[in-house]
Tab-separated table of C-alpha atoms in Angstrom:
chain	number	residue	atom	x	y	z
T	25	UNK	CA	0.000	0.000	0.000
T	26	UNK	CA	0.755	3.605	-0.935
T	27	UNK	CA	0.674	6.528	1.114
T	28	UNK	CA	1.045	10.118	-0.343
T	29	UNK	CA	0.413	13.723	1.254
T	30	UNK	CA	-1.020	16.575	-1.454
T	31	UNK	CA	-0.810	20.002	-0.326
T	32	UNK	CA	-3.210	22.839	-1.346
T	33	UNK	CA	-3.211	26.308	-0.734
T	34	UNK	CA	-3.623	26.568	2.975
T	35	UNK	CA	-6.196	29.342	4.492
T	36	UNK	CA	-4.629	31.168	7.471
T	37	UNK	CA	-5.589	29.739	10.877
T	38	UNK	CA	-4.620	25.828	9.986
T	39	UNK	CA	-0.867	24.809	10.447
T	40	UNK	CA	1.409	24.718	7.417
T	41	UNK	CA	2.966	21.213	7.853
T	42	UNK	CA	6.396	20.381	6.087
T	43	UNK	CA	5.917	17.276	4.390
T	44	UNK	CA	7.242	15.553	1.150
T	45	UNK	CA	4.755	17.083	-1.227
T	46	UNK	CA	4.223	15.662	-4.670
T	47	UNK	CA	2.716	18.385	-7.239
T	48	UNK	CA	2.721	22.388	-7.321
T	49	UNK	CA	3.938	22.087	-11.304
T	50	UNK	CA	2.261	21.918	-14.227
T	51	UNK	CA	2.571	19.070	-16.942
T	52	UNK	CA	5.270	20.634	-19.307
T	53	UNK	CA	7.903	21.290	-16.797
T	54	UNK	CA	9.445	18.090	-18.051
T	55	UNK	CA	12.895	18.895	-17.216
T	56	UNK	CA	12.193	18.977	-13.463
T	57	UNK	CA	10.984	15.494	-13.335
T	58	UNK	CA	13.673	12.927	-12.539
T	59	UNK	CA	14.669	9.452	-13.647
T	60	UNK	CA	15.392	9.524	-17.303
T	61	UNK	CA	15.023	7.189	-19.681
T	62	UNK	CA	18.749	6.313	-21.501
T	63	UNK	CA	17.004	5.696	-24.827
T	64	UNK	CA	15.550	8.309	-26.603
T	65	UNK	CA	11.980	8.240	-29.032
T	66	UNK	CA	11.144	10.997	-30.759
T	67	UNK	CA	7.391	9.437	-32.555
T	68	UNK	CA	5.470	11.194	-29.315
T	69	UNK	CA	7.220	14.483	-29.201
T	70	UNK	CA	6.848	14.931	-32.937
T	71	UNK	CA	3.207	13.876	-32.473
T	72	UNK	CA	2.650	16.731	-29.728
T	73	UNK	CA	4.560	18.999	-31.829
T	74	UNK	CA	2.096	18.509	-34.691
T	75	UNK	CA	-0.555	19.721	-31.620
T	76	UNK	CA	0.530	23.384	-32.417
T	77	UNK	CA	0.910	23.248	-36.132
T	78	UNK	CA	-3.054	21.452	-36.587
T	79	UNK	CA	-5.009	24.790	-37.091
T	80	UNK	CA	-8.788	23.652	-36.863
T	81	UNK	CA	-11.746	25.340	-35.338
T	82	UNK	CA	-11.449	24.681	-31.448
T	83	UNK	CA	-14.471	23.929	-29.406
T	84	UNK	CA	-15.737	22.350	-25.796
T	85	UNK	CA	-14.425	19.599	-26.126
T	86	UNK	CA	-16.492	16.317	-24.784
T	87	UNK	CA	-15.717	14.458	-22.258
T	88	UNK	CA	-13.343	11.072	-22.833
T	89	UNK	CA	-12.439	12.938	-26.459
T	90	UNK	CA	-8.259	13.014	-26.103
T	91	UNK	CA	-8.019	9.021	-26.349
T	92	UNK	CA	-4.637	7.145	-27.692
T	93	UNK	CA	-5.692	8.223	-31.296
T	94	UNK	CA	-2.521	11.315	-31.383
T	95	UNK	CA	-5.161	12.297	-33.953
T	96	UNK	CA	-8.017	12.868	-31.164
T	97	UNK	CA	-5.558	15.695	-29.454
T	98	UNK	CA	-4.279	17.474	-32.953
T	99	UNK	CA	-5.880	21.129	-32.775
T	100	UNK	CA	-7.424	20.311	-29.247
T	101	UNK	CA	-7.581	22.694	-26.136
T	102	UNK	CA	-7.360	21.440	-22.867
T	103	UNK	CA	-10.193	22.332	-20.858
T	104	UNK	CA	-10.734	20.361	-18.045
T	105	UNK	CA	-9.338	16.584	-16.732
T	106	UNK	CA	-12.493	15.115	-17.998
T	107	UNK	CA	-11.454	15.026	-21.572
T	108	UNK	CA	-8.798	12.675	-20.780
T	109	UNK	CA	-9.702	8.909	-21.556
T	110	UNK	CA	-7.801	6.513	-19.689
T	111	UNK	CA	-6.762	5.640	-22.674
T	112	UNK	CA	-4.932	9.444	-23.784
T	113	UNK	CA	-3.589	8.747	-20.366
T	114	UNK	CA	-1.524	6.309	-21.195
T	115	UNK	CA	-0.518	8.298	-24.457
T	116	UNK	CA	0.653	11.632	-22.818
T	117	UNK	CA	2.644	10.212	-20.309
T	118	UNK	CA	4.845	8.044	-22.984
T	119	UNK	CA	5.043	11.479	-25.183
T	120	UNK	CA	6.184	12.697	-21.303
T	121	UNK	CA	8.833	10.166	-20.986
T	122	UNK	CA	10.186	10.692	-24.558
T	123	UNK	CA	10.243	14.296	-23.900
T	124	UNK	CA	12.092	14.080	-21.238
T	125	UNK	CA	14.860	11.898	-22.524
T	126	UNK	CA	14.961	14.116	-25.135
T	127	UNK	CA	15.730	17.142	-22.449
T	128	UNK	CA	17.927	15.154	-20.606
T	129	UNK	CA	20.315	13.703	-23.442
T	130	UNK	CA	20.620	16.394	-25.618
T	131	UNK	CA	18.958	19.697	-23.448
T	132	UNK	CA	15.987	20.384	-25.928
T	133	UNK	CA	15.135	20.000	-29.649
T	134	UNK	CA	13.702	22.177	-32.605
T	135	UNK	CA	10.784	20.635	-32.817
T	136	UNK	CA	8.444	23.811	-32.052
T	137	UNK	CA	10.705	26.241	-34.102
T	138	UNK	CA	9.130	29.414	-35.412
T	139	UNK	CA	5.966	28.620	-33.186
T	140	UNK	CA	4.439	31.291	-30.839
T	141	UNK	CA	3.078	30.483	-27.438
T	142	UNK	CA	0.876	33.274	-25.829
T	143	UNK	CA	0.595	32.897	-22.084
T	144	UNK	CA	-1.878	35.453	-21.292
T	145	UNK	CA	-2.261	35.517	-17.243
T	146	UNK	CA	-4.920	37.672	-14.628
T	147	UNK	CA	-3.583	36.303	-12.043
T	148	UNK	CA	-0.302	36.017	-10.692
T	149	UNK	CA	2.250	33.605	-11.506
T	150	UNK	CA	5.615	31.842	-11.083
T	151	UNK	CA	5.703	28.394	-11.143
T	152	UNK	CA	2.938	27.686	-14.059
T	153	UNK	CA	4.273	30.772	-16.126
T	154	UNK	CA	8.204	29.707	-15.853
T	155	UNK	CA	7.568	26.230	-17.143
T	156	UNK	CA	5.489	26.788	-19.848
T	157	UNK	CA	8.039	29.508	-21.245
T	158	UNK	CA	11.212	26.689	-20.747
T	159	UNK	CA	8.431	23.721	-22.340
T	160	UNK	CA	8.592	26.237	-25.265
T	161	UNK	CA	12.227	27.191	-25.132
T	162	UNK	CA	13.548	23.479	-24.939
T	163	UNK	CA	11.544	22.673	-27.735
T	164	UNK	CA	12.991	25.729	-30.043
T	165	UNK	CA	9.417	27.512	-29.910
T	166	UNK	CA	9.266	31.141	-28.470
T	167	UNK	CA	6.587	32.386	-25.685
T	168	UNK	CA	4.871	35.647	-25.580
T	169	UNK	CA	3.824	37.212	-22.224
T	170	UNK	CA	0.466	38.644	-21.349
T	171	UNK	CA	0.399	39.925	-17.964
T	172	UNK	CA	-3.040	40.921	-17.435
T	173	UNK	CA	-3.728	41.555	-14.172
T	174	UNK	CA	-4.084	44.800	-12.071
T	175	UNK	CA	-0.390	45.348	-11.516
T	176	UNK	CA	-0.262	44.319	-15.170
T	177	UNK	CA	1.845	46.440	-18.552
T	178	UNK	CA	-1.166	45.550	-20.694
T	179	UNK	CA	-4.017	47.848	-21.740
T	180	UNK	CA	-6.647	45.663	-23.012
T	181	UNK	CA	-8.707	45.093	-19.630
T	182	UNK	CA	-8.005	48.595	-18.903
T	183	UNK	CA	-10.063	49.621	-22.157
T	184	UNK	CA	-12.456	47.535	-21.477
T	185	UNK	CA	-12.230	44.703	-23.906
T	186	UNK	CA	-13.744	41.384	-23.334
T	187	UNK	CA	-11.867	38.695	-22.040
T	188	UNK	CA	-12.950	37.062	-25.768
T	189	UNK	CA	-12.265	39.565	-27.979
T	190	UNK	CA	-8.594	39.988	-26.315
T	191	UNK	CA	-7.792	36.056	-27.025
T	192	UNK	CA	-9.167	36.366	-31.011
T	193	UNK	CA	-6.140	39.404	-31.198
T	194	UNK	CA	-3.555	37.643	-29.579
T	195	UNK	CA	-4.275	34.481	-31.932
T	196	UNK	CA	-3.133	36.574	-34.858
T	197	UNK	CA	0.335	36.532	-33.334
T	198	UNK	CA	0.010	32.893	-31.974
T	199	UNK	CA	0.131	29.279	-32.411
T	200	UNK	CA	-1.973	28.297	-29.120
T	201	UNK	CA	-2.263	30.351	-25.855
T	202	UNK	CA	-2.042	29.154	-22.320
T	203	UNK	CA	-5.073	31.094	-20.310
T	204	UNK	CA	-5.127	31.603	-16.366
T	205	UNK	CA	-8.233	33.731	-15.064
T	206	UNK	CA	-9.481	34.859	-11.385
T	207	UNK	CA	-13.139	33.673	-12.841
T	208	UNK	CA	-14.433	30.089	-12.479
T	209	UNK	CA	-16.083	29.398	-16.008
T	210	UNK	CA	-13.964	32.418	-18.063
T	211	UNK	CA	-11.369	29.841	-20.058
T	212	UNK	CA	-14.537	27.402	-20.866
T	213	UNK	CA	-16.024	30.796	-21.876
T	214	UNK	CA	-12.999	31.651	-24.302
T	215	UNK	CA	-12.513	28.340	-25.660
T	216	UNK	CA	-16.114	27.989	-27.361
T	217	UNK	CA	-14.780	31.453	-29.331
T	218	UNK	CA	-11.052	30.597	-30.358
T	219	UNK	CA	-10.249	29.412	-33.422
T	220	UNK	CA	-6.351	27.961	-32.503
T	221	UNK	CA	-5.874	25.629	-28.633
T	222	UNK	CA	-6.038	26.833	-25.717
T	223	UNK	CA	-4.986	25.278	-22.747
T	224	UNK	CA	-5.807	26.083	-19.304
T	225	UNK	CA	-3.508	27.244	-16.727
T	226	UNK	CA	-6.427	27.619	-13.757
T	227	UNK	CA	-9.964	29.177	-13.626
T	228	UNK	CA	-10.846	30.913	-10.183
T	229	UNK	CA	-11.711	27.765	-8.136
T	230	UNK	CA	-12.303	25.306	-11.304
T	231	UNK	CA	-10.067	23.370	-12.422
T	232	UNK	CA	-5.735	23.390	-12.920
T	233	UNK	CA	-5.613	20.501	-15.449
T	234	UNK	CA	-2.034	20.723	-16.339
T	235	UNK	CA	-0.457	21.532	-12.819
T	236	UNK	CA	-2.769	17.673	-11.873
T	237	UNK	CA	-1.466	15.761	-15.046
T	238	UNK	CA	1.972	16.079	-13.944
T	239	UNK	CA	1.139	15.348	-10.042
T	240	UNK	CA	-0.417	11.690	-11.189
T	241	UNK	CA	2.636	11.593	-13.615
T	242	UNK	CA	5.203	12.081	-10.526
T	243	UNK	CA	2.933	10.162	-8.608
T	244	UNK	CA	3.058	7.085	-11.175
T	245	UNK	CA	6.749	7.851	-11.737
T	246	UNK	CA	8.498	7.761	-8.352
T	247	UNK	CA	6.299	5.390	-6.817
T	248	UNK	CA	7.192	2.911	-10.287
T	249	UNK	CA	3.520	2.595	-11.134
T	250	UNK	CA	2.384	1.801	-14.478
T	251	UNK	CA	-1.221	2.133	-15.279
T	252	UNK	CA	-1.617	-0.914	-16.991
T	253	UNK	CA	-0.171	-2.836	-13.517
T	254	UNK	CA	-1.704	-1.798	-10.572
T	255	UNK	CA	-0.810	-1.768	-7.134
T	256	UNK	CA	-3.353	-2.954	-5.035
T	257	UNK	CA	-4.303	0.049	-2.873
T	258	UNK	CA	-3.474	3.462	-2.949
T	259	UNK	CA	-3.510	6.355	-0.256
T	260	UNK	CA	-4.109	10.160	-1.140
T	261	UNK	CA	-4.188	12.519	1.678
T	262	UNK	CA	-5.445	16.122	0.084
T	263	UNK	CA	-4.257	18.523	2.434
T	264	UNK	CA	-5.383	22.090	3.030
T	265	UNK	CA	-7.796	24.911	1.368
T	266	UNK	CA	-9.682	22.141	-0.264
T	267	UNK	CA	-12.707	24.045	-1.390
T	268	UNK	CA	-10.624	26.894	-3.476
T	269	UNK	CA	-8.112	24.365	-4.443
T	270	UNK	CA	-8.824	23.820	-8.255
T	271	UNK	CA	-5.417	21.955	-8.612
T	272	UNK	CA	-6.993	19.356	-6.199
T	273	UNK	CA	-10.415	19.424	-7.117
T	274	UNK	CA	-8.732	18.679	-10.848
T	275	UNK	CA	-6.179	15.776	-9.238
T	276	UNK	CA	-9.194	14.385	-7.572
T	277	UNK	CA	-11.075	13.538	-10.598
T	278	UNK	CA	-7.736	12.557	-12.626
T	279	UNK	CA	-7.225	9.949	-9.412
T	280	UNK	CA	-10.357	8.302	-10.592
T	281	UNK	CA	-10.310	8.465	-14.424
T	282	UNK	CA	-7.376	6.762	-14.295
T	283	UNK	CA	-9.067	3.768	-12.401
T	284	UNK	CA	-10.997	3.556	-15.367
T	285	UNK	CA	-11.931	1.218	-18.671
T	286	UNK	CA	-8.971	-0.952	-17.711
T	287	UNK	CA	-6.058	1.355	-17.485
T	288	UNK	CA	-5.959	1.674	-14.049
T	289	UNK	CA	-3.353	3.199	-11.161
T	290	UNK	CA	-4.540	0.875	-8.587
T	291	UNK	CA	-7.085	-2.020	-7.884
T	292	UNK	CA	-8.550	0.637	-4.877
T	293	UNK	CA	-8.223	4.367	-4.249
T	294	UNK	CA	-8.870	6.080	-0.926
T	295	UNK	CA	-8.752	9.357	-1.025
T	296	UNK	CA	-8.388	11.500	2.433
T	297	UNK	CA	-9.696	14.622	2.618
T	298	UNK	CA	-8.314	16.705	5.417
T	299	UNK	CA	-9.033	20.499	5.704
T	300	UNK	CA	-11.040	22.929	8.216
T	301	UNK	CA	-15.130	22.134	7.872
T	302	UNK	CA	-15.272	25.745	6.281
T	303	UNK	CA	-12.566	24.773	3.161
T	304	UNK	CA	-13.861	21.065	2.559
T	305	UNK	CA	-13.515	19.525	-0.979
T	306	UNK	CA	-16.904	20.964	-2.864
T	307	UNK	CA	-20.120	18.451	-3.077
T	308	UNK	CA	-19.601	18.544	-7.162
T	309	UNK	CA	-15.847	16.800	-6.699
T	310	UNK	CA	-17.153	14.518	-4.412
T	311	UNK	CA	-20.171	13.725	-6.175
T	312	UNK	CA	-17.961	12.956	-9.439
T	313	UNK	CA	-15.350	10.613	-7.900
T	314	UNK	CA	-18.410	8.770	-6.547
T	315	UNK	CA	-19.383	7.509	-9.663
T	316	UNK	CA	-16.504	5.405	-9.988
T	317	UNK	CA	-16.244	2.074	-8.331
T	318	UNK	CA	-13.439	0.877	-5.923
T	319	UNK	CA	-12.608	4.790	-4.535
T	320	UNK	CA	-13.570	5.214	-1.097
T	321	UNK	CA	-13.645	9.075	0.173
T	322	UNK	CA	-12.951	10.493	3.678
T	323	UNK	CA	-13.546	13.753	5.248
T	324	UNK	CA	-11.140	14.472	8.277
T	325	UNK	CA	-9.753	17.250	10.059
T	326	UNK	CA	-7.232	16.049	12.220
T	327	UNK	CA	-4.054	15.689	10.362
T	328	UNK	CA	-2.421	12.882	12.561
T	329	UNK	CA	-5.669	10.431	11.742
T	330	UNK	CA	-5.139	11.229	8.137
T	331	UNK	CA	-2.117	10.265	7.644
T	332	UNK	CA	-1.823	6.752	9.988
């Protein structure tokens, strides 16, 4: 049996614990994941190359639509977890691995050359903004900055131009844009207008796809999981501001999907929920991993019970 310890956001008034913490980066920080593999393939990265250069109308997306067809994810934006079949799973984290051989033998590749990356941000950022730009910079591309928030150097808020309207412009400069907004709903919103991918970098308390691919990838890869050979039981603790945590509330449901239609990350999932009553994991999380069989959920607040 597994035991790991997630840590949200934590609300003042409950004790910051120091703890080995897997997560707090987003999927295409690939050089920061360890344990490379000593041969190198290059049919996955060219395949998510080929993501940028695919041009088609983009639209919400359904759910279970980015499958191990590389065809299903050409032209795609990434919305939410629930687009991921088990199956795409499986896909993205081999591209993963190749990519990061390919960073680790030979620092980077061309592969993205003369393609733009617009990272347009209203809300502060380090972590998610850094890796994106060196994603794009190890793989020859180039990344243009949107900092869009009050403190920001842009004046399209300021004018009063619609969130929309803003992401049609920037496409004209563009290959596919990484979005993070303050408003739950707002990237959903943009995608149903954009003709080129967008992928989303958080939505007030949504959902943080990218930042929760790469937390099941680390999970998967330090603990020597594959999802085709499960262990037989698996321990989550989520930890902390639970209710605004949309990094958690996205690694919740990716917990589960992966269970599913025979790829699966363990034969049973329990997943620990330990926060303040006032910052519990919302109903609708809760409600969606309960449709999946062999997950058990827990609500604590004491820490020490949580993790024994």
């Amino acid at each position: 049996m597994y035991r790991l310890l997630i840590a949200s956001r934590l609300s003042s008034g409950f004790k910051t614990i120091s703890t080995s913490t897997v997560g707090q980066l987003p999927l295409f920080r690939m050089d920061k994941v360890r344990k490379a593999s000593t041969t190198t393939s290059t049919q996955h990265v060219h395949q998510a190359s080929e993501n940028l250069t695919h041009k088609s109308k983009a639209s919400i997306t359904d759910e279970n639509c980015l499958t191990a067809d590389p065809s299903s994810w050409h032209g795609s934006s990434l919305l939410s977890v629930n687009q991921i079949a088990p199956s795409g799973l499986s896909l993205l984290f081999d591209t993963t691995r190749s990519m990061r051989a390919v960073v680790h033998k030979f620092g980077g590749d061309n592969l993205l050359q003369h393609k733009l990356l617009a990272a347009v941000f209203y809300e502060g950022s380090t972590r998610t903004s850094f890796s994106f730009q060196a994603a794009m910079s190890r793989l020859g591309g180039a990344y243009l900055a949107f900092d869009g928030h009050d403190a920001g150097n842009t004046s399209a808020s300021k004018k009063g131009e619609s969130l929309e309207d803003t992401i049609r412009s920037l496409e004209c400069y563009a290959d596919a844009t990484v979005l993070r907004h303050p408003t739950e709903g707002s990237v959903e919103q943009v995608v149903a207008n954009a003709t080129k991918p967008i992928l989303n970098a958080g939505d007030g308390v949504g959902e943080h796809p990218t930042q929760a691919l790469l937390d099941l990838f680390t999970i998967c890869d330090q603990l020597d999981i594959e999802l085709n050979e499960p262990v037989e039981e698996l321990v989550v603790v989520l930890l902390g501001d639970l209710k605004h945590g949309r990094t958690v509330h996205s690694l919740a449901k990716l917990l589960v999907r992966s269970m599913a239609d025979g790829t699966m990350l363990c034969k049973k999932l329990i997943l620990r929920y330990c926060s303040p009553e006032s910052l519990q994991m919302p109903k609708d999380v809760q409600e969606y991993v309960a449709d999946f069989p062999n997950v058990r959920q827990e609500s604590l607040s004491d820490l020490n019970e949580a993790t024994t």
